[in-house]
Amino acid sequence: MAETRRSVVLKRRPQGEPRPDDFAVVEEPIPPPGAGQVVTRTIWLSIDPYMRGRLNDAKSYAAPVAIGGVMEGETVGEVVAADALGFAAGDAVVGTRGWQSHGVADAARLVKLDRNGPPLSTYLGVLGMPGTTAYSGMKDIGEPKAGETAVISAASGAVGSVAGQLAKRAGARVVGIAGGAEKCRFVRETLGFDDCVDHRAADFPAALGRACPNGIDVYFENVGGDVQKAVFRLLNPFARVVMCGMVAEYNDTAPRPGPNLMFVVRNRAKIQGLIVSDKPERFAEWRALAAPWVRDGSLKYREDVVEGLENAPAALIGILGGRNFGKLLVRVGPDRI
Ligand SMILES: NC(=O)c1ccc[n+]([C@@H]2O[C@H](COP(=O)([O-])OP(=O)(O)OC[C@H]3O[C@@H](n4cnc5c(N)ncnc54)[C@H](OP(=O)(O)O)[C@@H]3O)[C@@H](O)[C@H]2O)c1
């Protein structure tokens, strides 16, 4: 077992867009596992937009990362030492947290993975937290139906790609919104959405209107900003809006002025927020449902891999500006040593 572990810590709170030197890499001895704990060597680290919120010292649904504290994040790892029943060196697990080469976690928080099943990385993306978010949002709030139009923003991303494919399975006409021609092509041709509109194009609001001639019944909101404005104008009576995230606004230093809400009354629209951890049972439910779809290739996904723990800060900065293409992951170590 390696003698030291590397961790990425928060050096100072960014104002606006984070910078690489807001973070630092520290090295320390690997602690032994306490009673009921497991030490893992990190294989994959997930980079997610919510991490920007953890950099602010502000009231939210989760506590901020402390200055000098280790950055938070889900990982897939290999057990290197355990003081817990049912875990042995070599086991693959998901559920430890932290931008670290080695994590220490209570065994109760870990899920063991089948190394002969879907690729380990998928448990951080299509089969993990982002996939579960899409599933929860569509099942509990969006409820797309045959004949309806569902619109998904950040459609090529980890959450959006699954949300759209679920709406498609429910029989809806599905329109994605993504940044640039290449992402839009992927959304149409690989993910199988009926259409995709480039939010960077000058005539985006009009193009979205043309792509949704019957209006919008379900909107899966991932970005906010000008995209949200263009979508809200097209909502149909009894539309459902899944408020999953507003990544376009995460680097803002002050909240933007909100929309006038009269359209909610006029359209009897339902707009509901979602935090995936509120329904922990959905994680296992989604894994059981979707793993066969991943295996048979009917649920498509794309991963964007950054090499090396020290590049995690740059990866986070990139996802907040749309520079990722697919589920963003950091490769911290090999699947096996
Ligand atoms: N509520 C929950 O429990 C929960 C859980 C997981 C994720 N989320 C939210 O779900 C959303 C998607 O997360 P993800 O992990 O799947 O990330 P992702 O979609 O893989 O990556 C983020 C994408 O957002 C888009 N984006 C970034 N800046 C933008 C801007 N200024 N305007 C328009 N689009 C912009 C970019 O795509 P384009 O290049 O296509 O614009 C970027 O690739 C985020 O808002 C996240 O916070 C919420």
CSV table of C-alpha atoms in Angstrom, one decimal, residues 1-327:
chain,number,residue,atom,x,y,z
A,1,MET,CA,0.0,0.0,0.0
A,2,ALA,CA,1.3,3.5,-0.8
A,3,GLU,CA,2.5,5.4,2.3
A,4,THR,CA,1.0,8.8,1.7
A,5,ARG,CA,-2.2,10.1,0.2
A,6,ARG,CA,-2.7,13.2,-1.8
A,7,SER,CA,-5.8,15.4,-1.3
A,8,VAL,CA,-7.0,18.5,-3.0
A,9,VAL,CA,-8.0,21.2,-0.4
A,10,LEU,CA,-9.8,24.5,-0.8
A,11,LYS,CA,-7.3,27.3,-0.2
A,12,ARG,CA,-9.6,30.3,-0.5
A,13,ARG,CA,-13.2,31.0,-1.6
A,14,PRO,CA,-13.5,32.1,-5.2
A,15,GLN,CA,-15.4,35.2,-6.2
A,16,GLY,CA,-17.1,34.4,-9.5
A,17,GLU,CA,-15.2,31.8,-11.7
A,18,PRO,CA,-12.9,29.6,-9.6
A,19,ARG,CA,-9.2,29.7,-10.4
A,20,PRO,CA,-6.7,26.8,-10.1
A,21,ASP,CA,-4.8,28.5,-7.3
A,22,ASP,CA,-8.0,28.6,-5.2
A,23,PHE,CA,-7.0,24.9,-4.5
A,24,ALA,CA,-3.9,23.2,-3.2
A,25,VAL,CA,-2.6,19.6,-3.2
A,26,VAL,CA,-1.5,18.3,0.2
A,27,GLU,CA,0.2,15.1,1.2
A,28,GLU,CA,-0.1,13.2,4.4
A,29,PRO,CA,0.2,9.6,5.7
A,30,ILE,CA,-2.7,7.3,4.8
A,31,PRO,CA,-4.7,6.8,8.0
A,32,PRO,CA,-5.5,3.2,9.0
A,33,PRO,CA,-9.2,2.2,9.0
A,34,GLY,CA,-11.1,2.8,12.3
A,35,ALA,CA,-13.6,0.2,13.5
A,36,GLY,CA,-16.3,-0.3,10.8
A,37,GLN,CA,-14.2,1.6,8.3
A,38,VAL,CA,-12.7,0.9,4.9
A,39,VAL,CA,-9.7,2.6,3.2
A,40,THR,CA,-9.9,2.8,-0.6
A,41,ARG,CA,-7.5,3.7,-3.4
A,42,THR,CA,-9.3,6.0,-5.7
A,43,ILE,CA,-9.8,4.9,-9.3
A,44,TRP,CA,-12.4,7.5,-10.5
A,45,LEU,CA,-13.4,10.8,-9.1
A,46,SER,CA,-16.6,12.5,-10.3
A,47,ILE,CA,-16.7,16.2,-11.1
A,48,ASP,CA,-20.1,17.7,-10.8
A,49,PRO,CA,-21.5,21.3,-11.1
A,50,TYR,CA,-22.9,21.2,-7.5
A,51,MET,CA,-19.3,21.4,-6.2
A,52,ARG,CA,-19.3,25.1,-7.1
A,53,GLY,CA,-21.9,25.6,-4.4
A,54,ARG,CA,-19.7,24.0,-1.8
A,55,LEU,CA,-17.1,26.7,-2.4
A,56,ASN,CA,-19.4,29.4,-1.1
A,57,ASP,CA,-19.9,30.2,2.6
A,58,ALA,CA,-23.7,30.4,2.2
A,59,LYS,CA,-26.8,28.7,3.5
A,60,SER,CA,-27.7,25.8,1.2
A,61,TYR,CA,-29.0,22.2,1.4
A,62,ALA,CA,-25.4,21.1,2.2
A,63,ALA,CA,-22.6,22.6,4.3
A,64,PRO,CA,-19.7,24.3,2.4
A,65,VAL,CA,-16.2,22.9,2.3
A,66,ALA,CA,-14.1,24.6,5.0
A,67,ILE,CA,-11.0,26.6,4.1
A,68,GLY,CA,-8.2,24.0,4.2
A,69,GLY,CA,-10.8,21.2,4.0
A,70,VAL,CA,-10.7,18.4,1.4
A,71,MET,CA,-12.9,19.0,-1.6
A,72,GLU,CA,-16.0,16.8,-1.6
A,73,GLY,CA,-16.8,14.4,-4.4
A,74,GLU,CA,-18.1,10.8,-5.1
A,75,THR,CA,-15.4,8.3,-6.0
A,76,VAL,CA,-15.1,4.7,-7.2
A,77,GLY,CA,-12.2,3.0,-5.5
A,78,GLU,CA,-10.5,-0.3,-4.6
A,79,VAL,CA,-10.4,-1.5,-1.0
A,80,VAL,CA,-6.8,-1.5,0.3
A,81,ALA,CA,-7.6,-2.1,4.0
A,82,ALA,CA,-10.7,-2.7,5.9
A,83,ASP,CA,-11.9,-3.1,9.5
A,84,ALA,CA,-15.4,-4.0,8.5
A,85,LEU,CA,-17.3,-7.2,7.8
A,86,GLY,CA,-17.9,-8.0,4.2
A,87,PHE,CA,-15.1,-5.9,2.7
A,88,ALA,CA,-11.7,-7.2,1.6
A,89,ALA,CA,-8.7,-5.9,-0.3
A,90,GLY,CA,-9.4,-5.7,-4.0
A,91,ASP,CA,-13.1,-5.1,-3.7
A,92,ALA,CA,-14.4,-2.3,-5.9
A,93,VAL,CA,-16.8,0.2,-4.2
A,94,VAL,CA,-18.6,3.4,-4.9
A,95,GLY,CA,-19.5,5.9,-2.2
A,96,THR,CA,-16.4,7.3,-0.6
A,97,ARG,CA,-16.2,11.1,-0.8
A,98,GLY,CA,-13.3,13.4,-1.4
A,99,TRP,CA,-10.8,14.6,-4.0
A,100,GLN,CA,-8.2,12.2,-2.7
A,101,SER,CA,-5.9,9.4,-3.8
A,102,HIS,CA,-7.1,7.4,-0.8
A,103,GLY,CA,-10.4,7.7,1.0
A,104,VAL,CA,-11.5,6.5,4.5
A,105,ALA,CA,-15.2,5.8,4.8
A,106,ASP,CA,-17.7,4.0,7.1
A,107,ALA,CA,-18.5,0.7,5.5
A,108,ALA,CA,-22.2,1.5,5.8
A,109,ARG,CA,-21.8,4.3,3.2
A,110,LEU,CA,-20.2,2.1,0.6
A,111,VAL,CA,-21.8,0.0,-2.1
A,112,LYS,CA,-19.8,-3.0,-3.4
A,113,LEU,CA,-19.6,-3.2,-7.2
A,114,ASP,CA,-19.3,-6.2,-9.5
A,115,ARG,CA,-16.0,-5.9,-11.4
A,116,ASN,CA,-17.5,-8.1,-14.1
A,117,GLY,CA,-20.6,-5.9,-14.5
A,118,PRO,CA,-20.9,-2.5,-16.2
A,119,PRO,CA,-17.6,-0.4,-16.3
A,120,LEU,CA,-16.8,1.0,-12.9
A,121,SER,CA,-16.9,4.6,-14.1
A,122,THR,CA,-20.6,4.2,-15.0
A,123,TYR,CA,-21.4,4.1,-11.2
A,124,LEU,CA,-20.5,7.8,-11.1
A,125,GLY,CA,-22.5,8.8,-14.2
A,126,VAL,CA,-25.2,7.0,-16.0
A,127,LEU,CA,-25.8,4.4,-13.2
A,128,GLY,CA,-24.8,6.8,-10.4
A,129,MET,CA,-25.9,10.1,-8.9
A,130,PRO,CA,-26.5,11.9,-12.3
A,131,GLY,CA,-28.5,9.1,-13.7
A,132,THR,CA,-30.5,8.8,-10.5
A,133,THR,CA,-31.2,12.5,-10.6
A,134,ALA,CA,-32.6,12.2,-14.1
A,135,TYR,CA,-34.7,9.2,-13.1
A,136,SER,CA,-36.1,10.9,-10.0
A,137,GLY,CA,-36.8,14.1,-11.8
A,138,MET,CA,-38.7,12.5,-14.6
A,139,LYS,CA,-40.5,9.9,-12.4
A,140,ASP,CA,-41.6,12.3,-9.6
A,141,ILE,CA,-42.0,15.6,-11.3
A,142,GLY,CA,-41.7,15.6,-15.1
A,143,GLU,CA,-43.9,12.6,-15.9
A,144,PRO,CA,-43.5,12.8,-19.7
A,145,LYS,CA,-46.2,11.0,-21.7
A,146,ALA,CA,-46.7,9.8,-25.3
A,147,GLY,CA,-47.6,12.7,-27.6
A,148,GLU,CA,-46.1,15.4,-25.3
A,149,THR,CA,-43.0,17.5,-26.0
A,150,ALA,CA,-40.2,17.3,-23.4
A,151,VAL,CA,-37.2,19.7,-23.5
A,152,ILE,CA,-34.0,19.0,-21.8
A,153,SER,CA,-31.2,21.6,-21.3
A,154,ALA,CA,-27.5,20.5,-21.0
A,155,ALA,CA,-28.8,17.6,-23.1
A,156,SER,CA,-25.4,16.1,-23.9
A,157,GLY,CA,-24.4,16.0,-20.2
A,158,ALA,CA,-24.5,13.4,-17.5
A,159,VAL,CA,-28.0,14.2,-16.2
A,160,GLY,CA,-29.6,15.6,-19.4
A,161,SER,CA,-28.6,12.7,-21.6
A,162,VAL,CA,-30.4,10.3,-19.3
A,163,ALA,CA,-33.4,12.6,-18.7
A,164,GLY,CA,-34.0,12.8,-22.5
A,165,GLN,CA,-33.7,9.1,-23.1
A,166,LEU,CA,-36.2,8.4,-20.3
A,167,ALA,CA,-38.7,10.9,-21.9
A,168,LYS,CA,-38.1,9.2,-25.2
A,169,ARG,CA,-38.9,5.8,-23.6
A,170,ALA,CA,-42.1,7.3,-22.3
A,171,GLY,CA,-43.1,8.1,-25.8
A,172,ALA,CA,-42.6,11.9,-25.8
A,173,ARG,CA,-41.1,14.0,-28.6
A,174,VAL,CA,-37.8,15.0,-27.1
A,175,VAL,CA,-35.9,18.2,-27.9
A,176,GLY,CA,-32.4,18.8,-26.4
A,177,ILE,CA,-30.6,22.1,-25.9
A,178,ALA,CA,-26.8,22.0,-26.0
A,179,GLY,CA,-23.9,24.2,-26.7
A,180,GLY,CA,-22.5,23.9,-30.2
A,181,ALA,CA,-23.1,21.8,-33.4
A,182,GLU,CA,-21.0,18.9,-32.3
A,183,LYS,CA,-22.9,18.4,-29.0
A,184,CYS,CA,-26.2,18.8,-30.8
A,185,ARG,CA,-25.2,16.2,-33.4
A,186,PHE,CA,-24.4,13.8,-30.6
A,187,VAL,CA,-27.7,14.5,-28.9
A,188,ARG,CA,-29.7,13.7,-32.1
A,189,GLU,CA,-27.6,10.9,-33.6
A,190,THR,CA,-26.3,9.0,-30.6
A,191,LEU,CA,-28.7,9.7,-27.9
A,192,GLY,CA,-31.7,9.6,-30.3
A,193,PHE,CA,-33.5,12.8,-29.3
A,194,ASP,CA,-35.9,14.0,-32.0
A,195,ASP,CA,-34.1,17.4,-32.3
A,196,CYS,CA,-31.5,19.5,-30.6
A,197,VAL,CA,-31.1,23.3,-30.6
A,198,ASP,CA,-27.8,25.2,-30.1
A,199,HIS,CA,-28.2,27.7,-27.3
A,200,ARG,CA,-25.1,29.6,-28.5
A,201,ALA,CA,-26.7,30.3,-31.9
A,202,ALA,CA,-27.8,33.9,-32.4
A,203,ASP,CA,-31.5,33.0,-33.2
A,204,PHE,CA,-31.7,30.4,-30.3
A,205,PRO,CA,-35.2,31.5,-29.0
A,206,ALA,CA,-36.7,31.4,-32.5
A,207,ALA,CA,-35.0,28.1,-33.3
A,208,LEU,CA,-36.3,26.6,-30.1
A,209,GLY,CA,-39.8,27.7,-31.1
A,210,ARG,CA,-39.4,26.0,-34.5
A,211,ALA,CA,-38.3,22.8,-32.8
A,212,CYS,CA,-41.3,22.8,-30.5
A,213,PRO,CA,-44.2,23.6,-32.8
A,214,ASN,CA,-46.7,22.2,-30.2
A,215,GLY,CA,-45.2,24.0,-27.2
A,216,ILE,CA,-43.4,22.4,-24.3
A,217,ASP,CA,-45.1,20.1,-21.8
A,218,VAL,CA,-42.1,19.0,-19.7
A,219,TYR,CA,-38.9,21.0,-19.2
A,220,PHE,CA,-35.9,19.5,-17.4
A,221,GLU,CA,-34.0,22.5,-16.2
A,222,ASN,CA,-30.3,22.1,-15.9
A,223,VAL,CA,-28.9,25.6,-16.9
A,224,GLY,CA,-31.1,28.6,-16.1
A,225,GLY,CA,-30.2,32.0,-17.6
A,226,ASP,CA,-31.2,32.9,-21.1
A,227,VAL,CA,-32.1,29.3,-21.9
A,228,GLN,CA,-34.7,29.2,-19.2
A,229,LYS,CA,-36.2,32.5,-20.5
A,230,ALA,CA,-36.6,31.0,-24.0
A,231,VAL,CA,-38.2,27.8,-22.7
A,232,PHE,CA,-40.6,29.5,-20.2
A,233,ARG,CA,-42.2,31.4,-23.1
A,234,LEU,CA,-43.2,28.2,-24.8
A,235,LEU,CA,-44.7,26.3,-21.8
A,236,ASN,CA,-48.1,24.7,-22.4
A,237,PRO,CA,-51.0,24.6,-20.0
A,238,PHE,CA,-50.3,22.0,-17.3
A,239,ALA,CA,-46.6,21.9,-18.1
A,240,ARG,CA,-44.2,20.4,-15.5
A,241,VAL,CA,-40.8,21.9,-14.9
A,242,VAL,CA,-38.1,19.9,-13.1
A,243,MET,CA,-35.9,22.4,-11.4
A,244,CYS,CA,-32.7,20.3,-11.3
A,245,GLY,CA,-30.0,22.9,-11.6
A,246,MET,CA,-29.0,26.3,-13.1
A,247,VAL,CA,-25.3,25.8,-13.9
A,248,ALA,CA,-25.1,28.9,-16.1
A,249,GLU,CA,-25.6,31.0,-12.9
A,250,TYR,CA,-23.3,29.1,-10.4
A,251,ASN,CA,-20.4,31.6,-10.8
A,252,ASP,CA,-22.6,34.6,-10.4
A,253,THR,CA,-21.8,36.8,-7.4
A,254,ALA,CA,-25.4,38.0,-7.0
A,255,PRO,CA,-28.7,36.4,-7.9
A,256,ARG,CA,-30.2,37.4,-11.2
A,257,PRO,CA,-33.7,39.0,-11.3
A,258,GLY,CA,-36.3,36.3,-11.5
A,259,PRO,CA,-39.0,35.9,-14.1
A,260,ASN,CA,-42.5,37.4,-13.6
A,261,LEU,CA,-44.5,34.3,-12.5
A,262,MET,CA,-47.9,35.2,-14.0
A,263,PHE,CA,-47.3,32.6,-16.7
A,264,VAL,CA,-47.4,29.9,-13.9
A,265,VAL,CA,-51.0,30.9,-13.1
A,266,ARG,CA,-52.0,31.3,-16.7
A,267,ASN,CA,-50.7,27.9,-17.6
A,268,ARG,CA,-51.4,26.1,-14.3
A,269,ALA,CA,-47.7,25.0,-14.5
A,270,LYS,CA,-46.0,22.9,-11.9
A,271,ILE,CA,-42.4,24.0,-11.1
A,272,GLN,CA,-40.7,21.9,-8.6
A,273,GLY,CA,-37.2,21.7,-7.2
A,274,LEU,CA,-35.3,18.4,-6.9
A,275,ILE,CA,-32.4,17.3,-4.7
A,276,VAL,CA,-31.5,13.7,-5.5
A,277,SER,CA,-30.4,12.8,-2.0
A,278,ASP,CA,-33.9,13.4,-0.6
A,279,LYS,CA,-34.9,10.0,-1.9
A,280,PRO,CA,-31.9,7.7,-1.3
A,281,GLU,CA,-34.0,4.7,-2.2
A,282,ARG,CA,-34.0,5.9,-5.8
A,283,PHE,CA,-30.2,5.1,-6.2
A,284,ALA,CA,-30.6,1.3,-5.9
A,285,GLU,CA,-33.9,1.4,-7.8
A,286,TRP,CA,-32.2,3.2,-10.7
A,287,ARG,CA,-29.1,0.9,-10.7
A,288,ALA,CA,-31.4,-2.2,-10.9
A,289,LEU,CA,-33.5,-0.7,-13.7
A,290,ALA,CA,-30.8,0.8,-15.8
A,291,ALA,CA,-27.9,-1.6,-15.5
A,292,PRO,CA,-29.5,-4.0,-18.1
A,293,TRP,CA,-30.0,-1.0,-20.4
A,294,VAL,CA,-26.3,-0.2,-20.1
A,295,ARG,CA,-25.3,-3.8,-20.7
A,296,ASP,CA,-27.6,-4.1,-23.8
A,297,GLY,CA,-26.4,-0.7,-25.2
A,298,SER,CA,-29.9,0.8,-25.3
A,299,LEU,CA,-29.1,3.5,-22.8
A,300,LYS,CA,-26.4,5.6,-24.3
A,301,TYR,CA,-23.8,7.6,-22.4
A,302,ARG,CA,-20.6,9.5,-23.0
A,303,GLU,CA,-17.7,10.1,-20.6
A,304,ASP,CA,-15.2,12.9,-20.7
A,305,VAL,CA,-12.0,11.8,-18.8
A,306,VAL,CA,-9.4,14.1,-17.3
A,307,GLU,CA,-6.1,12.4,-16.2
A,308,GLY,CA,-4.7,13.0,-12.7
A,309,LEU,CA,-6.0,14.2,-9.4
A,310,GLU,CA,-4.1,17.4,-9.6
A,311,ASN,CA,-6.2,18.4,-12.7
A,312,ALA,CA,-9.5,18.2,-10.8
A,313,PRO,CA,-9.7,22.0,-10.1
A,314,ALA,CA,-9.3,22.7,-13.9
A,315,ALA,CA,-11.9,20.1,-14.6
A,316,LEU,CA,-14.4,21.8,-12.2
A,317,ILE,CA,-13.7,25.2,-13.8
A,318,GLY,CA,-14.3,23.6,-17.2
A,319,ILE,CA,-17.7,22.0,-16.4
A,320,LEU,CA,-19.0,25.4,-15.2
A,321,GLY,CA,-18.2,26.8,-18.7
A,322,GLY,CA,-19.5,23.9,-20.7
A,323,ARG,CA,-16.0,22.6,-21.7
A,324,ASN,CA,-16.9,19.0,-20.8
A,325,PHE,CA,-18.6,16.7,-23.3
A,326,GLY,CA,-20.3,14.0,-21.4
A,327,LYS,CA,-20.0,12.8,-17.8
